[in-house]
Amino acid sequence: MAFEEDEEEEEQEHLVMTWSGELIEHVPNGTGVANYTNGDSYEGFYDKGIKQGHGVYKFSNGAVYDGEYIDNLRSGRGTMTYPDQSSYNGSWKDGKKDGSGTYIYPNGDIYKGEWLDDKRHGKGTYYFKASMAQFCGDWENGDFRKGEWIHRDGNTYEGSFMLNKPDGPGTFKFFRLNNLLNGEYKNQQWTSGQLVSLP
């Protein structure tokens, strides 16, 4: 499973090298373009030196954020494109992914769902491009904890997970054989339970 990028850190206003826009008391105010000493740039709105509203921040490493700001931090709706061409489109709070959003990973995997403090957290679905399988259910601190693992061939596992593997009580349904494997799992291995044939 792919992991989301560590969030890019933006330069602070005292490191602005040039500013093309209005000034109030020698600080940027209104709409303009700021260029930073490290090669980053920001085009958008400032309120007395504080980024507010919509803006586009370009990092020297190629990352780009296009979205909303509140009090200098990415907050509201916005899209971040990372140097490896992965991207996140969704809600932000205090500079971190928070709320609903979609992350497309470099390998083509996709996560659509809820975020908290820059991690997959809450309800969400993770699509694996290579295997065409998906995790659909509850996430906690970036890990899949409870829900369905749906395979390309129609087989499904529903139950508990640990470190993104079946762990704890669960049921594996074999689509073609039309039976269930109920019981306990440990590190993706069935340890106890029973095989049930469906009518």
PDB file of N, CA and C in Angstrom, residues 33-103:
ATOM      1  N   VAL A  33       2.359  38.869  -5.979  1.00  0.00           N
ATOM      2  CA  VAL A  33       3.239  37.708  -6.098  1.00  0.00           C
ATOM      3  C   VAL A  33       4.432  37.895  -5.167  1.00  0.00           C
ATOM      4  N   ALA A  34       4.677  36.887  -4.322  1.00  0.00           N
ATOM      5  CA  ALA A  34       5.833  36.906  -3.424  1.00  0.00           C
ATOM      6  C   ALA A  34       6.837  35.856  -3.871  1.00  0.00           C
ATOM      7  N   ASN A  35       8.098  36.236  -3.917  1.00  0.00           N
ATOM      8  CA  ASN A  35       9.183  35.299  -4.208  1.00  0.00           C
ATOM      9  C   ASN A  35      10.058  35.179  -2.966  1.00  0.00           C
ATOM     10  N   TYR A  36      10.383  33.938  -2.598  1.00  0.00           N
ATOM     11  CA  TYR A  36      11.110  33.683  -1.361  1.00  0.00           C
ATOM     12  C   TYR A  36      12.582  33.382  -1.638  1.00  0.00           C
ATOM     13  N   THR A  37      13.366  33.523  -0.609  1.00  0.00           N
ATOM     14  CA  THR A  37      14.811  33.350  -0.752  1.00  0.00           C
ATOM     15  C   THR A  37      15.206  31.917  -1.096  1.00  0.00           C
ATOM     16  N   ASN A  38      14.339  30.949  -0.806  1.00  0.00           N
ATOM     17  CA  ASN A  38      14.665  29.547  -1.097  1.00  0.00           C
ATOM     18  C   ASN A  38      14.172  29.094  -2.466  1.00  0.00           C
ATOM     19  N   GLY A  39      13.565  30.011  -3.236  1.00  0.00           N
ATOM     20  CA  GLY A  39      13.075  29.662  -4.565  1.00  0.00           C
ATOM     21  C   GLY A  39      11.588  29.398  -4.637  1.00  0.00           C
ATOM     22  N   ASP A  40      10.900  29.331  -3.493  1.00  0.00           N
ATOM     23  CA  ASP A  40       9.451  29.186  -3.493  1.00  0.00           C
ATOM     24  C   ASP A  40       8.794  30.488  -3.949  1.00  0.00           C
ATOM     25  N   SER A  41       7.524  30.400  -4.345  1.00  0.00           N
ATOM     26  CA  SER A  41       6.776  31.607  -4.688  1.00  0.00           C
ATOM     27  C   SER A  41       5.316  31.433  -4.297  1.00  0.00           C
ATOM     28  N   TYR A  42       4.641  32.563  -4.084  1.00  0.00           N
ATOM     29  CA  TYR A  42       3.221  32.548  -3.732  1.00  0.00           C
ATOM     30  C   TYR A  42       2.512  33.644  -4.505  1.00  0.00           C
ATOM     31  N   GLU A  43       1.434  33.277  -5.163  1.00  0.00           N
ATOM     32  CA  GLU A  43       0.603  34.248  -5.861  1.00  0.00           C
ATOM     33  C   GLU A  43      -0.796  34.172  -5.280  1.00  0.00           C
ATOM     34  N   GLY A  44      -1.239  35.281  -4.696  1.00  0.00           N
ATOM     35  CA  GLY A  44      -2.550  35.262  -4.075  1.00  0.00           C
ATOM     36  C   GLY A  44      -2.776  36.485  -3.219  1.00  0.00           C
ATOM     37  N   PHE A  45      -3.611  36.328  -2.218  1.00  0.00           N
ATOM     38  CA  PHE A  45      -4.043  37.451  -1.404  1.00  0.00           C
ATOM     39  C   PHE A  45      -3.358  37.444  -0.041  1.00  0.00           C
ATOM     40  N   TYR A  46      -2.920  38.618   0.376  1.00  0.00           N
ATOM     41  CA  TYR A  46      -2.376  38.824   1.714  1.00  0.00           C
ATOM     42  C   TYR A  46      -3.246  39.832   2.460  1.00  0.00           C
ATOM     43  N   ASP A  47      -3.430  39.598   3.729  1.00  0.00           N
ATOM     44  CA  ASP A  47      -4.077  40.563   4.604  1.00  0.00           C
ATOM     45  C   ASP A  47      -3.059  40.977   5.657  1.00  0.00           C
ATOM     46  N   LYS A  48      -2.423  42.111   5.430  1.00  0.00           N
ATOM     47  CA  LYS A  48      -1.386  42.626   6.330  1.00  0.00           C
ATOM     48  C   LYS A  48      -0.301  41.584   6.588  1.00  0.00           C
ATOM     49  N   GLY A  49       0.188  40.995   5.512  1.00  0.00           N
ATOM     50  CA  GLY A  49       1.295  40.054   5.609  1.00  0.00           C
ATOM     51  C   GLY A  49       0.897  38.616   5.874  1.00  0.00           C
ATOM     52  N   ILE A  50      -0.393  38.347   5.982  1.00  0.00           N
ATOM     53  CA  ILE A  50      -0.889  37.001   6.275  1.00  0.00           C
ATOM     54  C   ILE A  50      -1.648  36.465   5.060  1.00  0.00           C
ATOM     55  N   LYS A  51      -1.294  35.267   4.614  1.00  0.00           N
ATOM     56  CA  LYS A  51      -2.013  34.661   3.493  1.00  0.00           C
ATOM     57  C   LYS A  51      -3.448  34.350   3.912  1.00  0.00           C
ATOM     58  N   GLN A  52      -4.403  34.858   3.119  1.00  0.00           N
ATOM     59  CA  GLN A  52      -5.823  34.627   3.377  1.00  0.00           C
ATOM     60  C   GLN A  52      -6.536  34.400   2.047  1.00  0.00           C
ATOM     61  N   GLY A  53      -7.571  33.562   2.058  1.00  0.00           N
ATOM     62  CA  GLY A  53      -8.325  33.339   0.833  1.00  0.00           C
ATOM     63  C   GLY A  53      -7.579  32.443  -0.136  1.00  0.00           C
ATOM     64  N   HIS A  54      -7.861  32.627  -1.416  1.00  0.00           N
ATOM     65  CA  HIS A  54      -7.275  31.745  -2.430  1.00  0.00           C
ATOM     66  C   HIS A  54      -5.857  32.171  -2.803  1.00  0.00           C
ATOM     67  N   GLY A  55      -5.003  31.162  -3.024  1.00  0.00           N
ATOM     68  CA  GLY A  55      -3.642  31.436  -3.469  1.00  0.00           C
ATOM     69  C   GLY A  55      -3.005  30.209  -4.084  1.00  0.00           C
ATOM     70  N   VAL A  56      -1.909  30.438  -4.794  1.00  0.00           N
ATOM     71  CA  VAL A  56      -1.140  29.349  -5.397  1.00  0.00           C
ATOM     72  C   VAL A  56       0.288  29.434  -4.878  1.00  0.00           C
ATOM     73  N   TYR A  57       0.727  28.392  -4.176  1.00  0.00           N
ATOM     74  CA  TYR A  57       2.077  28.344  -3.622  1.00  0.00           C
ATOM     75  C   TYR A  57       2.884  27.317  -4.400  1.00  0.00           C
ATOM     76  N   LYS A  58       4.001  27.759  -4.995  1.00  0.00           N
ATOM     77  CA  LYS A  58       4.869  26.872  -5.766  1.00  0.00           C
ATOM     78  C   LYS A  58       6.170  26.658  -5.003  1.00  0.00           C
ATOM     79  N   PHE A  59       6.465  25.400  -4.726  1.00  0.00           N
ATOM     80  CA  PHE A  59       7.682  25.044  -4.011  1.00  0.00           C
ATOM     81  C   PHE A  59       8.829  24.856  -4.995  1.00  0.00           C
ATOM     82  N   SER A  60      10.036  25.116  -4.533  1.00  0.00           N
ATOM     83  CA  SER A  60      11.209  24.992  -5.406  1.00  0.00           C
ATOM     84  C   SER A  60      11.448  23.554  -5.849  1.00  0.00           C
ATOM     85  N   ASN A  61      10.893  22.573  -5.120  1.00  0.00           N
ATOM     86  CA  ASN A  61      11.078  21.163  -5.496  1.00  0.00           C
ATOM     87  C   ASN A  61      10.051  20.684  -6.515  1.00  0.00           C
ATOM     88  N   GLY A  62       9.131  21.578  -6.935  1.00  0.00           N
ATOM     89  CA  GLY A  62       8.141  21.230  -7.943  1.00  0.00           C
ATOM     90  C   GLY A  62       6.738  21.023  -7.413  1.00  0.00           C
ATOM     91  N   ALA A  63       6.566  20.934  -6.108  1.00  0.00           N
ATOM     92  CA  ALA A  63       5.230  20.792  -5.533  1.00  0.00           C
ATOM     93  C   ALA A  63       4.451  22.094  -5.712  1.00  0.00           C
ATOM     94  N   VAL A  64       3.126  21.971  -5.858  1.00  0.00           N
ATOM     95  CA  VAL A  64       2.265  23.145  -6.031  1.00  0.00           C
ATOM     96  C   VAL A  64       0.996  22.967  -5.205  1.00  0.00           C
ATOM     97  N   TYR A  65       0.655  24.000  -4.431  1.00  0.00           N
ATOM     98  CA  TYR A  65      -0.629  24.026  -3.729  1.00  0.00           C
ATOM     99  C   TYR A  65      -1.493  25.112  -4.337  1.00  0.00           C
ATOM    100  N   ASP A  66      -2.710  24.752  -4.721  1.00  0.00           N
ATOM    101  CA  ASP A  66      -3.671  25.691  -5.296  1.00  0.00           C
ATOM    102  C   ASP A  66      -4.949  25.574  -4.473  1.00  0.00           C
ATOM    103  N   GLY A  67      -5.189  26.563  -3.613  1.00  0.00           N
ATOM    104  CA  GLY A  67      -6.362  26.449  -2.765  1.00  0.00           C
ATOM    105  C   GLY A  67      -6.491  27.589  -1.775  1.00  0.00           C
ATOM    106  N   GLU A  68      -7.210  27.320  -0.708  1.00  0.00           N
ATOM    107  CA  GLU A  68      -7.569  28.345   0.254  1.00  0.00           C
ATOM    108  C   GLU A  68      -6.629  28.379   1.461  1.00  0.00           C
ATOM    109  N   TYR A  69      -6.537  29.581   2.030  1.00  0.00           N
ATOM    110  CA  TYR A  69      -5.728  29.812   3.230  1.00  0.00           C
ATOM    111  C   TYR A  69      -6.560  30.512   4.293  1.00  0.00           C
ATOM    112  N   ILE A  70      -6.257  30.191   5.535  1.00  0.00           N
ATOM    113  CA  ILE A  70      -6.763  30.932   6.678  1.00  0.00           C
ATOM    114  C   ILE A  70      -5.594  31.159   7.624  1.00  0.00           C
ATOM    115  N   ASP A  71      -5.308  32.418   7.899  1.00  0.00           N
ATOM    116  CA  ASP A  71      -4.229  32.781   8.829  1.00  0.00           C
ATOM    117  C   ASP A  71      -2.909  32.101   8.478  1.00  0.00           C
ATOM    118  N   ASN A  72      -2.541  32.169   7.194  1.00  0.00           N
ATOM    119  CA  ASN A  72      -1.231  31.691   6.716  1.00  0.00           C
ATOM    120  C   ASN A  72      -1.145  30.184   6.525  1.00  0.00           C
ATOM    121  N   LEU A  73      -2.205  29.446   6.847  1.00  0.00           N
ATOM    122  CA  LEU A  73      -2.170  27.994   6.758  1.00  0.00           C
ATOM    123  C   LEU A  73      -3.160  27.488   5.716  1.00  0.00           C
ATOM    124  N   ARG A  74      -2.806  26.382   5.060  1.00  0.00           N
ATOM    125  CA  ARG A  74      -3.730  25.762   4.120  1.00  0.00           C
ATOM    126  C   ARG A  74      -4.970  25.311   4.887  1.00  0.00           C
ATOM    127  N   SER A  75      -6.101  25.930   4.608  1.00  0.00           N
ATOM    128  CA  SER A  75      -7.358  25.615   5.293  1.00  0.00           C
ATOM    129  C   SER A  75      -8.515  25.857   4.339  1.00  0.00           C
ATOM    130  N   GLY A  76      -9.441  24.890   4.267  1.00  0.00           N
ATOM    131  CA  GLY A  76     -10.525  24.957   3.300  1.00  0.00           C
ATOM    132  C   GLY A  76     -10.288  23.944   2.195  1.00  0.00           C
ATOM    133  N   ARG A  77     -10.738  24.242   0.996  1.00  0.00           N
ATOM    134  CA  ARG A  77     -10.547  23.342  -0.135  1.00  0.00           C
ATOM    135  C   ARG A  77      -9.267  23.704  -0.878  1.00  0.00           C
ATOM    136  N   GLY A  78      -8.558  22.659  -1.317  1.00  0.00           N
ATOM    137  CA  GLY A  78      -7.331  22.913  -2.059  1.00  0.00           C
ATOM    138  C   GLY A  78      -6.761  21.652  -2.663  1.00  0.00           C
ATOM    139  N   THR A  79      -5.866  21.840  -3.634  1.00  0.00           N
ATOM    140  CA  THR A  79      -5.210  20.724  -4.316  1.00  0.00           C
ATOM    141  C   THR A  79      -3.703  20.864  -4.190  1.00  0.00           C
ATOM    142  N   MET A  80      -3.057  19.792  -3.735  1.00  0.00           N
ATOM    143  CA  MET A  80      -1.597  19.752  -3.674  1.00  0.00           C
ATOM    144  C   MET A  80      -1.098  18.718  -4.665  1.00  0.00           C
ATOM    145  N   THR A  81      -0.207  19.149  -5.553  1.00  0.00           N
ATOM    146  CA  THR A  81       0.470  18.229  -6.466  1.00  0.00           C
ATOM    147  C   THR A  81       1.919  18.117  -6.008  1.00  0.00           C
ATOM    148  N   TYR A  82       2.395  16.886  -5.800  1.00  0.00           N
ATOM    149  CA  TYR A  82       3.719  16.650  -5.235  1.00  0.00           C
ATOM    150  C   TYR A  82       4.752  16.402  -6.335  1.00  0.00           C
ATOM    151  N   PRO A  83       6.034  16.466  -5.996  1.00  0.00           N
ATOM    152  CA  PRO A  83       7.095  16.285  -7.006  1.00  0.00           C
ATOM    153  C   PRO A  83       7.027  14.954  -7.745  1.00  0.00           C
ATOM    154  N   ASP A  84       6.526  13.899  -7.095  1.00  0.00           N
ATOM    155  CA  ASP A  84       6.427  12.591  -7.753  1.00  0.00           C
ATOM    156  C   ASP A  84       5.139  12.439  -8.556  1.00  0.00           C
ATOM    157  N   GLN A  85       4.385  13.564  -8.693  1.00  0.00           N
ATOM    158  CA  GLN A  85       3.128  13.631  -9.434  1.00  0.00           C
ATOM    159  C   GLN A  85       1.954  12.970  -8.715  1.00  0.00           C
ATOM    160  N   SER A  86       2.128  12.573  -7.475  1.00  0.00           N
ATOM    161  CA  SER A  86       0.968  12.216  -6.674  1.00  0.00           C
ATOM    162  C   SER A  86       0.221  13.509  -6.341  1.00  0.00           C
ATOM    163  N   SER A  87      -1.039  13.383  -5.933  1.00  0.00           N
ATOM    164  CA  SER A  87      -1.815  14.592  -5.674  1.00  0.00           C
ATOM    165  C   SER A  87      -2.897  14.336  -4.636  1.00  0.00           C
ATOM    166  N   TYR A  88      -3.282  15.411  -3.963  1.00  0.00           N
ATOM    167  CA  TYR A  88      -4.390  15.372  -3.013  1.00  0.00           C
ATOM    168  C   TYR A  88      -5.331  16.510  -3.337  1.00  0.00           C
ATOM    169  N   ASN A  89      -6.619  16.194  -3.443  1.00  0.00           N
ATOM    170  CA  ASN A  89      -7.644  17.203  -3.685  1.00  0.00           C
ATOM    171  C   ASN A  89      -8.725  17.044  -2.628  1.00  0.00           C
ATOM    172  N   GLY A  90      -8.892  18.059  -1.794  1.00  0.00           N
ATOM    173  CA  GLY A  90      -9.890  17.932  -0.747  1.00  0.00           C
ATOM    174  C   GLY A  90      -9.781  19.014   0.300  1.00  0.00           C
ATOM    175  N   SER A  91     -10.186  18.664   1.513  1.00  0.00           N
ATOM    176  CA  SER A  91     -10.249  19.618   2.616  1.00  0.00           C
ATOM    177  C   SER A  91      -8.931  19.673   3.385  1.00  0.00           C
ATOM    178  N   TRP A  92      -8.641  20.876   3.877  1.00  0.00           N
ATOM    179  CA  TRP A  92      -7.452  21.117   4.691  1.00  0.00           C
ATOM    180  C   TRP A  92      -7.858  21.861   5.952  1.00  0.00           C
ATOM    181  N   LYS A  93      -7.057  21.673   6.997  1.00  0.00           N
ATOM    182  CA  LYS A  93      -7.251  22.422   8.229  1.00  0.00           C
ATOM    183  C   LYS A  93      -5.907  22.626   8.898  1.00  0.00           C
ATOM    184  N   ASP A  94      -5.588  23.870   9.190  1.00  0.00           N
ATOM    185  CA  ASP A  94      -4.332  24.214   9.872  1.00  0.00           C
ATOM    186  C   ASP A  94      -3.115  23.621   9.170  1.00  0.00           C
ATOM    187  N   GLY A  95      -3.133  23.631   7.836  1.00  0.00           N
ATOM    188  CA  GLY A  95      -1.983  23.173   7.061  1.00  0.00           C
ATOM    189  C   GLY A  95      -1.913  21.685   6.820  1.00  0.00           C
ATOM    190  N   LYS A  96      -2.923  20.932   7.252  1.00  0.00           N
ATOM    191  CA  LYS A  96      -2.906  19.478   7.110  1.00  0.00           C
ATOM    192  C   LYS A  96      -4.172  18.985   6.411  1.00  0.00           C
ATOM    193  N   LYS A  97      -4.055  17.802   5.794  1.00  0.00           N
ATOM    194  CA  LYS A  97      -5.224  17.175   5.192  1.00  0.00           C
ATOM    195  C   LYS A  97      -6.207  16.818   6.302  1.00  0.00           C
ATOM    196  N   ASP A  98      -7.444  17.299   6.180  1.00  0.00           N
ATOM    197  CA  ASP A  98      -8.421  17.111   7.247  1.00  0.00           C
ATOM    198  C   ASP A  98      -9.824  17.242   6.661  1.00  0.00           C
ATOM    199  N   GLY A  99     -10.653  16.210   6.844  1.00  0.00           N
ATOM    200  CA  GLY A  99     -11.971  16.205   6.229  1.00  0.00           C
ATOM    201  C   GLY A  99     -12.005  15.225   5.072  1.00  0.00           C
ATOM    202  N   SER A 100     -12.831  15.476   4.087  1.00  0.00           N
ATOM    203  CA  SER A 100     -12.938  14.564   2.947  1.00  0.00           C
ATOM    204  C   SER A 100     -11.967  14.960   1.845  1.00  0.00           C
ATOM    205  N   GLY A 101     -11.378  13.948   1.209  1.00  0.00           N
ATOM    206  CA  GLY A 101     -10.436  14.237   0.134  1.00  0.00           C
ATOM    207  C   GLY A 101     -10.024  12.991  -0.612  1.00  0.00           C
ATOM    208  N   THR A 102      -9.434  13.213  -1.781  1.00  0.00           N
ATOM    209  CA  THR A 102      -8.974  12.120  -2.642  1.00  0.00           C
ATOM    210  C   THR A 102      -7.479  12.246  -2.876  1.00  0.00           C
ATOM    211  N   TYR A 103      -6.757  11.158  -2.624  1.00  0.00           N
ATOM    212  CA  TYR A 103      -5.306  11.129  -2.847  1.00  0.00           C
ATOM    213  C   TYR A 103      -5.011  10.126  -3.947  1.00  0.00           C
TER     214      TYR A 103
END
